[in-house]
Amino acid sequence: METEEEKFDALIDADDRIEPTDWMPENYRKTLIRQIAQHAHSEIIGMQPEGNWLTRAPSLRRKAILTAKVQDEAGHGLYLYGAAETLGTDRSELLDLLHAGRQKYSSIFNYPTLTWADIGAIGWLVDGAAIMNQVPLCRCSFGPYARAMVRICKEESFHQRQGFQIMLTLANGTDAQREMAQDALNRWWWPTVMMFGPADADSPHSEQNMRWGIKRISNDDLRQKFIDATVPQAELLGLTIPDPDLHWDEERETYDIGEIDWDEFWTVVGGNGPCNDDRMATKVGAYNEGEWVREAASAYAIKQAARAKEVAA
Ligand code: 3HC
């Protein structure tokens, strides 16, 4: 008689999906809750840098596009909290962990958005990197996460395109606009390269998560795919990647880049980046101010359930 663990291993080996009602190793559950929760936190915190520009968008059309994008990110967070909850956790627990600094969100959202070009750079680079990282997650072994990613990836393509279009408009604009676009690229390039996570050799989770079919492509390989796809786009924009060591390696048919500043990465991940305090203060403040909304929504849900019971009786 096959044990539960043998059934789980057979599903993983057959590249099948693990569903919430299937038996799973406790560490499989734990690492999924960790990753999905931090992914969800990233989507929600990621609304802040772009949200800062909603009232300053240069046209009604740009404001409408940015509003749609920021709303999408909120929805991505809700899908992902929903996927995490199928593993037996509760989003209020996950938010408590985030607010207490015991769960993370992506390093990339701890940098300031200083000009409108930053909104273009975020869409073009950050959402471009997110697509690289999230498309393989559509094949994640855990069903609810993979299915949430399919929906999210469809919306990410719009996010990346609108960002690239902002950069194209600025790069083809006045000298001042072109300089603004180049300045944004100079500030967002390296933090985006870092957001793929530590080098494979320094990644404590990669080996096990790749064995479990959670991580399909390694941090370094995804980083390289992003760089190889994005450098030609920068050339098309007429902008310069801020890396004097960047060069095409004929033999390997890929770009070599300069040294990544891992001290900066771990400083930001450790909570000491340019905007960490501000992001968390805004997040906790909004959560506390929104207490009445959560209370009203649950009171209404209780009332509706009682009414449905009366009608059914
Ligand atoms: N920012 C903050 N922490 C990071 C990080 C980053 N960019 N990259 C890695 N870390 C953390 C990991 O969470 C882990 O810490 P933990 O044990 O406390 O969780 C530690 O550094 C070691 O990293 P590993 O590579 O070993 O960890 P993973 O195997 O989990 O890989 C990951 C990290 C690639 C981010 C993976 O978790 C993942 O693919 N997550 C899902 C995608 C995601 O979260 N993307 C974040 C951005 S969301 C986004 O871009 C939204 C878009 O709409 C803009």
Coordinates of C-alpha atoms and ligand atoms in Angstrom, one line a residue:
M1 CA 0.0 0.0 0.0
E2 CA 1.5 3.3 -1.1
T3 CA 2.2 5.7 1.8
E4 CA 1.0 9.3 1.7
E5 CA 4.6 10.5 1.1
E6 CA 5.0 8.0 -1.8
K7 CA 1.8 9.4 -3.3
F8 CA 3.1 13.0 -2.9
D9 CA 6.5 12.1 -4.5
A10 CA 4.8 10.3 -7.4
L11 CA 2.7 13.4 -8.1
I12 CA 5.8 15.6 -8.0
D13 CA 7.8 13.2 -10.2
A14 CA 4.9 13.0 -12.7
D15 CA 4.9 16.8 -12.8
D16 CA 1.3 16.7 -11.6
R17 CA -0.4 19.3 -9.4
I18 CA -0.6 19.1 -5.6
E19 CA -4.0 20.3 -4.4
P20 CA -4.9 21.7 -0.9
T21 CA -6.7 18.5 0.1
D22 CA -3.7 16.3 -0.9
W23 CA -1.2 15.2 1.8
M24 CA 2.0 17.2 1.6
P25 CA 5.2 17.4 3.7
E26 CA 5.0 20.1 6.4
N27 CA 8.0 21.9 4.9
Y28 CA 6.4 21.9 1.5
R29 CA 3.4 23.7 3.1
K30 CA 5.6 26.0 5.1
T31 CA 7.8 27.1 2.1
L32 CA 4.7 27.7 0.0
I33 CA 3.1 29.8 2.7
R34 CA 6.3 31.7 3.0
Q35 CA 6.7 32.4 -0.7
I36 CA 3.1 33.0 -1.6
A37 CA 2.6 35.3 1.4
Q38 CA 5.7 37.4 0.6
H39 CA 4.6 37.5 -3.0
A40 CA 1.2 38.8 -1.9
H41 CA 2.8 41.3 0.4
S42 CA 5.0 42.5 -2.5
E43 CA 1.9 43.2 -4.7
I44 CA 0.3 45.2 -2.0
I45 CA 3.3 47.2 -0.9
G46 CA 4.2 47.6 -4.6
M47 CA 1.1 49.8 -4.9
Q48 CA 2.8 52.6 -2.9
P49 CA 5.6 53.7 -5.2
E50 CA 3.3 54.0 -8.2
G51 CA 0.3 55.3 -6.1
N52 CA 2.5 58.3 -5.2
W53 CA 2.1 59.4 -8.8
L54 CA -1.6 59.0 -9.3
T55 CA -2.3 62.7 -8.6
R56 CA 0.7 63.8 -10.7
A57 CA 0.3 61.8 -13.9
P58 CA 0.9 64.1 -16.9
S59 CA -2.5 63.4 -18.6
L60 CA -5.9 62.0 -17.9
R61 CA -5.1 59.0 -20.1
R62 CA -1.9 58.3 -18.1
K63 CA -3.8 58.7 -14.9
A64 CA -6.4 56.2 -16.0
I65 CA -3.8 53.6 -17.1
L66 CA -1.8 54.0 -13.8
T67 CA -5.0 53.7 -11.8
A68 CA -5.9 50.5 -13.6
K69 CA -2.4 49.1 -13.0
V70 CA -2.4 49.9 -9.3
Q71 CA -5.8 48.4 -8.9
D72 CA -4.5 45.3 -10.7
E73 CA -1.7 44.9 -8.1
A74 CA -4.3 45.0 -5.3
G75 CA -6.2 42.2 -7.0
H76 CA -2.9 40.2 -7.5
G77 CA -2.4 40.5 -3.7
L78 CA -5.9 39.2 -3.0
Y79 CA -5.6 36.2 -5.4
L80 CA -2.3 35.3 -3.7
Y81 CA -3.6 35.7 -0.1
G82 CA -6.4 33.5 -1.2
A83 CA -4.0 30.9 -2.6
A84 CA -2.0 31.0 0.7
E85 CA -5.2 30.5 2.7
T86 CA -5.8 27.2 1.0
L87 CA -2.7 26.0 2.9
G88 CA -4.4 26.5 6.2
T89 CA -3.2 30.0 7.1
D90 CA -5.2 33.2 7.4
R91 CA -4.4 36.5 5.8
S92 CA -4.7 38.4 9.1
E93 CA -1.9 36.1 10.4
L94 CA 0.2 36.8 7.4
L95 CA -0.4 40.6 7.7
D96 CA 0.5 40.5 11.4
L97 CA 3.8 38.8 10.3
L98 CA 4.5 41.4 7.7
H99 CA 3.7 44.3 10.0
A100 CA 5.9 42.8 12.7
G101 CA 8.8 42.5 10.1
R102 CA 8.8 38.7 10.3
Q103 CA 7.7 38.3 6.7
K104 CA 9.3 40.1 3.7
Y105 CA 8.2 41.8 0.6
S106 CA 10.3 42.4 -2.5
S107 CA 13.3 44.6 -2.1
I108 CA 12.5 46.5 -5.3
F109 CA 9.6 48.4 -3.7
N110 CA 12.0 50.1 -1.2
Y111 CA 13.3 52.6 -3.7
P112 CA 11.7 56.1 -4.2
T113 CA 9.8 57.2 -7.3
L114 CA 11.4 60.6 -7.9
T115 CA 10.0 61.5 -11.4
W116 CA 7.3 60.4 -13.8
A117 CA 10.0 58.5 -15.7
D118 CA 10.2 56.2 -12.6
I119 CA 6.7 55.0 -13.3
G120 CA 7.8 54.1 -16.8
A121 CA 10.9 52.3 -15.5
I122 CA 8.9 50.4 -12.9
G123 CA 6.4 49.1 -15.6
W124 CA 9.2 48.4 -18.1
L125 CA 11.8 46.9 -15.8
V126 CA 10.1 45.7 -12.6
D127 CA 7.0 44.3 -14.2
G128 CA 9.2 43.0 -17.0
A129 CA 11.3 41.2 -14.3
A130 CA 8.1 40.1 -12.6
I131 CA 6.9 38.5 -15.8
M132 CA 10.2 36.6 -16.2
N133 CA 9.8 35.3 -12.6
Q134 CA 6.0 34.7 -12.7
V135 CA 5.5 32.8 -16.0
P136 CA 7.4 29.7 -14.7
L137 CA 5.3 29.9 -11.5
C138 CA 2.2 29.2 -13.7
R139 CA 3.8 25.6 -13.8
C140 CA 4.3 25.5 -10.0
S141 CA 3.4 22.1 -8.5
F142 CA 0.9 23.7 -6.1
G143 CA -2.4 24.1 -8.0
P144 CA -3.9 27.2 -6.4
Y145 CA -0.6 29.2 -6.8
A146 CA -0.1 28.1 -10.4
R147 CA -3.7 29.1 -11.3
A148 CA -3.4 32.5 -9.6
M149 CA -0.3 33.1 -11.6
V150 CA -2.0 32.4 -14.9
R151 CA -4.5 35.3 -14.2
I152 CA -1.8 37.6 -12.9
C153 CA 0.6 37.0 -15.8
K154 CA -2.1 38.1 -18.3
E155 CA -2.3 41.5 -16.5
E156 CA 1.5 41.8 -16.1
S157 CA 1.9 42.0 -19.9
F158 CA -0.3 45.2 -19.9
H159 CA 1.8 46.6 -17.0
Q160 CA 5.1 46.1 -18.8
R161 CA 3.8 47.5 -22.1
Q162 CA 2.4 50.7 -20.6
G163 CA 5.7 51.2 -18.8
F164 CA 7.8 50.7 -21.9
Q165 CA 5.5 53.1 -23.8
I166 CA 6.1 55.8 -21.1
M167 CA 9.9 55.3 -21.6
L168 CA 9.5 55.4 -25.4
T169 CA 7.5 58.7 -25.2
L170 CA 10.1 60.3 -22.9
A171 CA 13.1 58.9 -24.9
N172 CA 11.7 60.4 -28.1
G173 CA 10.8 63.6 -26.4
T174 CA 12.7 66.8 -25.4
D175 CA 16.3 66.6 -24.1
A176 CA 15.0 67.1 -20.6
Q177 CA 12.5 64.2 -21.0
R178 CA 15.3 61.9 -22.4
E179 CA 17.5 62.8 -19.5
M180 CA 14.6 62.0 -17.1
A181 CA 14.2 58.6 -18.7
Q182 CA 18.0 57.9 -18.5
D183 CA 18.1 59.0 -14.9
A184 CA 15.2 56.6 -14.0
L185 CA 17.0 53.7 -15.8
N186 CA 20.2 54.6 -13.9
R187 CA 18.4 54.3 -10.6
W188 CA 16.2 51.3 -11.3
W189 CA 18.4 49.0 -13.3
W190 CA 20.5 47.4 -10.6
P191 CA 17.7 47.1 -8.0
T192 CA 15.7 45.3 -10.7
V193 CA 18.6 42.9 -11.4
M194 CA 18.8 42.2 -7.7
M195 CA 15.0 41.5 -7.3
F196 CA 15.5 38.0 -8.7
G197 CA 17.0 37.0 -5.4
P198 CA 20.5 36.0 -4.2
A199 CA 22.9 34.1 -6.5
D200 CA 22.0 30.5 -6.7
A201 CA 25.0 29.5 -4.6
D202 CA 23.6 31.8 -1.8
S203 CA 20.0 30.7 -2.1
P204 CA 18.9 28.5 0.8
H205 CA 15.5 27.6 -0.7
S206 CA 16.3 27.0 -4.4
E207 CA 17.5 23.4 -4.4
Q208 CA 14.6 22.0 -2.4
N209 CA 12.0 24.3 -4.1
M210 CA 13.2 23.2 -7.5
R211 CA 13.0 19.5 -6.4
W212 CA 9.4 20.2 -5.4
G213 CA 8.5 21.9 -8.6
I214 CA 7.8 25.2 -6.9
K215 CA 10.8 27.1 -8.4
R216 CA 11.2 26.0 -12.1
I217 CA 14.1 28.2 -13.1
S218 CA 16.9 29.3 -10.8
N219 CA 17.4 32.9 -9.6
D220 CA 20.5 33.4 -11.8
D221 CA 19.0 31.9 -14.9
L222 CA 15.9 34.1 -14.6
R223 CA 18.1 37.1 -14.0
Q224 CA 20.1 36.3 -17.1
K225 CA 16.9 35.8 -19.2
F226 CA 15.7 39.3 -18.1
I227 CA 19.1 41.0 -18.9
D228 CA 19.3 39.3 -22.3
A229 CA 15.7 40.5 -23.1
T230 CA 16.0 44.0 -21.7
V231 CA 19.4 45.2 -23.0
P232 CA 18.1 45.3 -26.7
Q233 CA 15.0 47.2 -25.5
A234 CA 17.2 49.8 -23.9
E235 CA 19.1 50.2 -27.2
L236 CA 15.8 50.6 -29.0
L237 CA 15.0 53.4 -26.5
G238 CA 18.4 55.0 -27.1
L239 CA 19.1 54.7 -23.4
T240 CA 22.3 53.4 -21.8
I241 CA 22.3 50.5 -19.2
P242 CA 24.3 51.9 -16.2
D243 CA 26.9 49.1 -16.3
P244 CA 30.3 49.8 -17.9
D245 CA 31.1 46.1 -17.7
L246 CA 28.0 45.1 -19.7
H247 CA 29.1 43.3 -22.9
W248 CA 27.8 40.6 -25.3
D249 CA 29.6 37.2 -24.9
E250 CA 29.7 35.8 -28.5
E251 CA 30.5 32.3 -27.3
R252 CA 27.8 32.0 -24.7
E253 CA 25.4 34.2 -26.7
T254 CA 24.4 36.2 -23.6
Y255 CA 25.3 39.4 -21.9
D256 CA 27.9 39.5 -19.2
I257 CA 27.3 42.2 -16.5
G258 CA 29.4 43.9 -13.8
E259 CA 29.4 42.9 -10.1
I260 CA 26.1 43.0 -8.3
D261 CA 26.3 44.9 -5.1
W262 CA 25.0 42.2 -2.7
D263 CA 25.7 44.4 0.3
E264 CA 23.1 46.8 -1.0
F265 CA 20.6 43.9 -1.7
W266 CA 20.9 42.4 1.8
T267 CA 20.8 45.9 3.4
V268 CA 17.5 46.6 1.7
V269 CA 16.2 43.1 2.4
G270 CA 17.2 43.6 6.0
G271 CA 14.9 46.6 6.3
N272 CA 17.5 49.4 5.8
G273 CA 16.8 50.5 2.3
P274 CA 15.9 54.1 1.2
C275 CA 12.1 53.6 1.7
N276 CA 11.6 50.6 4.0
D277 CA 10.4 52.6 7.0
D278 CA 8.1 54.8 4.9
R279 CA 6.6 51.8 3.1
M280 CA 5.9 49.9 6.4
A281 CA 4.6 53.0 8.2
T282 CA 2.2 53.6 5.3
K283 CA 1.1 50.0 5.2
V284 CA 0.5 49.7 9.0
G285 CA -1.2 53.1 9.0
A286 CA -3.6 52.1 6.2
Y287 CA -4.3 48.8 7.9
N288 CA -5.2 50.5 11.2
E289 CA -7.3 53.2 9.5
G290 CA -9.1 50.5 7.6
E291 CA -10.2 48.6 10.8
W292 CA -13.7 50.1 10.5
V293 CA -14.1 48.9 6.9
R294 CA -13.2 45.3 7.9
E295 CA -15.6 45.4 10.9
A296 CA -18.4 46.8 8.7
A297 CA -17.8 44.2 6.0
S298 CA -17.8 41.3 8.5
A299 CA -21.0 42.7 10.2
Y300 CA -22.7 42.9 6.8
A301 CA -21.6 39.4 6.0
I302 CA -22.9 38.1 9.3
K303 CA -26.2 39.9 8.7
Q304 CA -26.5 38.5 5.1
A305 CA -25.8 35.0 6.4
A306 CA -28.5 35.3 9.1
R307 CA -31.0 36.6 6.5
A308 CA -30.1 33.7 4.1
K309 CA -30.7 31.3 7.0
E310 CA -34.1 32.9 7.7
V311 CA -35.1 32.7 4.1
A312 CA -34.0 29.0 3.9
A313 CA -35.9 28.1 7.1
Ligands
3HC1 N1 13.3 40.9 -1.9 C1 13.2 40.5 -0.6 N2 13.6 39.2 -0.2 C2 14.1 38.4 -1.1 C3 14.3 38.8 -2.4 C4 13.9 40.1 -2.8 N3 14.0 40.5 -4.1 N4 14.8 37.7 -3.1 C5 15.0 36.8 -2.2 N5 14.6 37.2 -1.0 C6 14.7 36.5 0.3 C7 13.8 35.2 0.3 O1 12.5 35.5 0.6 C8 14.5 34.4 1.3 O2 14.2 34.9 2.6 P1 13.1 34.1 3.5 O3 13.7 32.7 3.8 O4 13.0 35.0 4.8 O5 11.8 34.1 2.8 C9 16.0 34.7 1.1 O6 16.0 36.0 0.5 C10 16.7 33.7 0.3 O7 16.3 33.8 -1.1 P2 16.0 32.5 -1.9 O8 16.3 32.7 -3.3 O9 16.6 31.3 -1.3 O10 14.4 32.4 -1.7 P3 13.3 31.8 -2.8 O11 13.7 30.5 -3.2 O12 12.0 32.0 -2.1 O13 13.4 32.8 -4.0 C11 12.1 34.6 -4.9 C12 13.1 34.2 -3.9 C13 12.7 34.4 -6.3 C14 11.6 36.0 -4.7 C15 10.9 33.6 -4.8 O14 10.4 33.7 -3.5 C16 9.8 33.9 -5.8 O15 9.8 33.6 -6.9 N6 8.7 34.5 -5.2 C17 7.5 34.8 -6.0 C18 7.6 36.0 -6.9 C19 7.8 37.3 -6.0 O16 7.6 37.3 -4.8 N7 8.1 38.4 -6.6 C20 8.3 39.6 -5.9 C21 7.9 40.8 -6.7 S1 6.2 40.8 -6.9 C22 6.1 41.8 -8.2 O17 7.1 42.1 -8.9 C23 4.7 42.3 -8.6 C24 4.7 43.0 -9.9 O18 3.3 43.3 -10.2 C25 5.5 44.3 -9.9

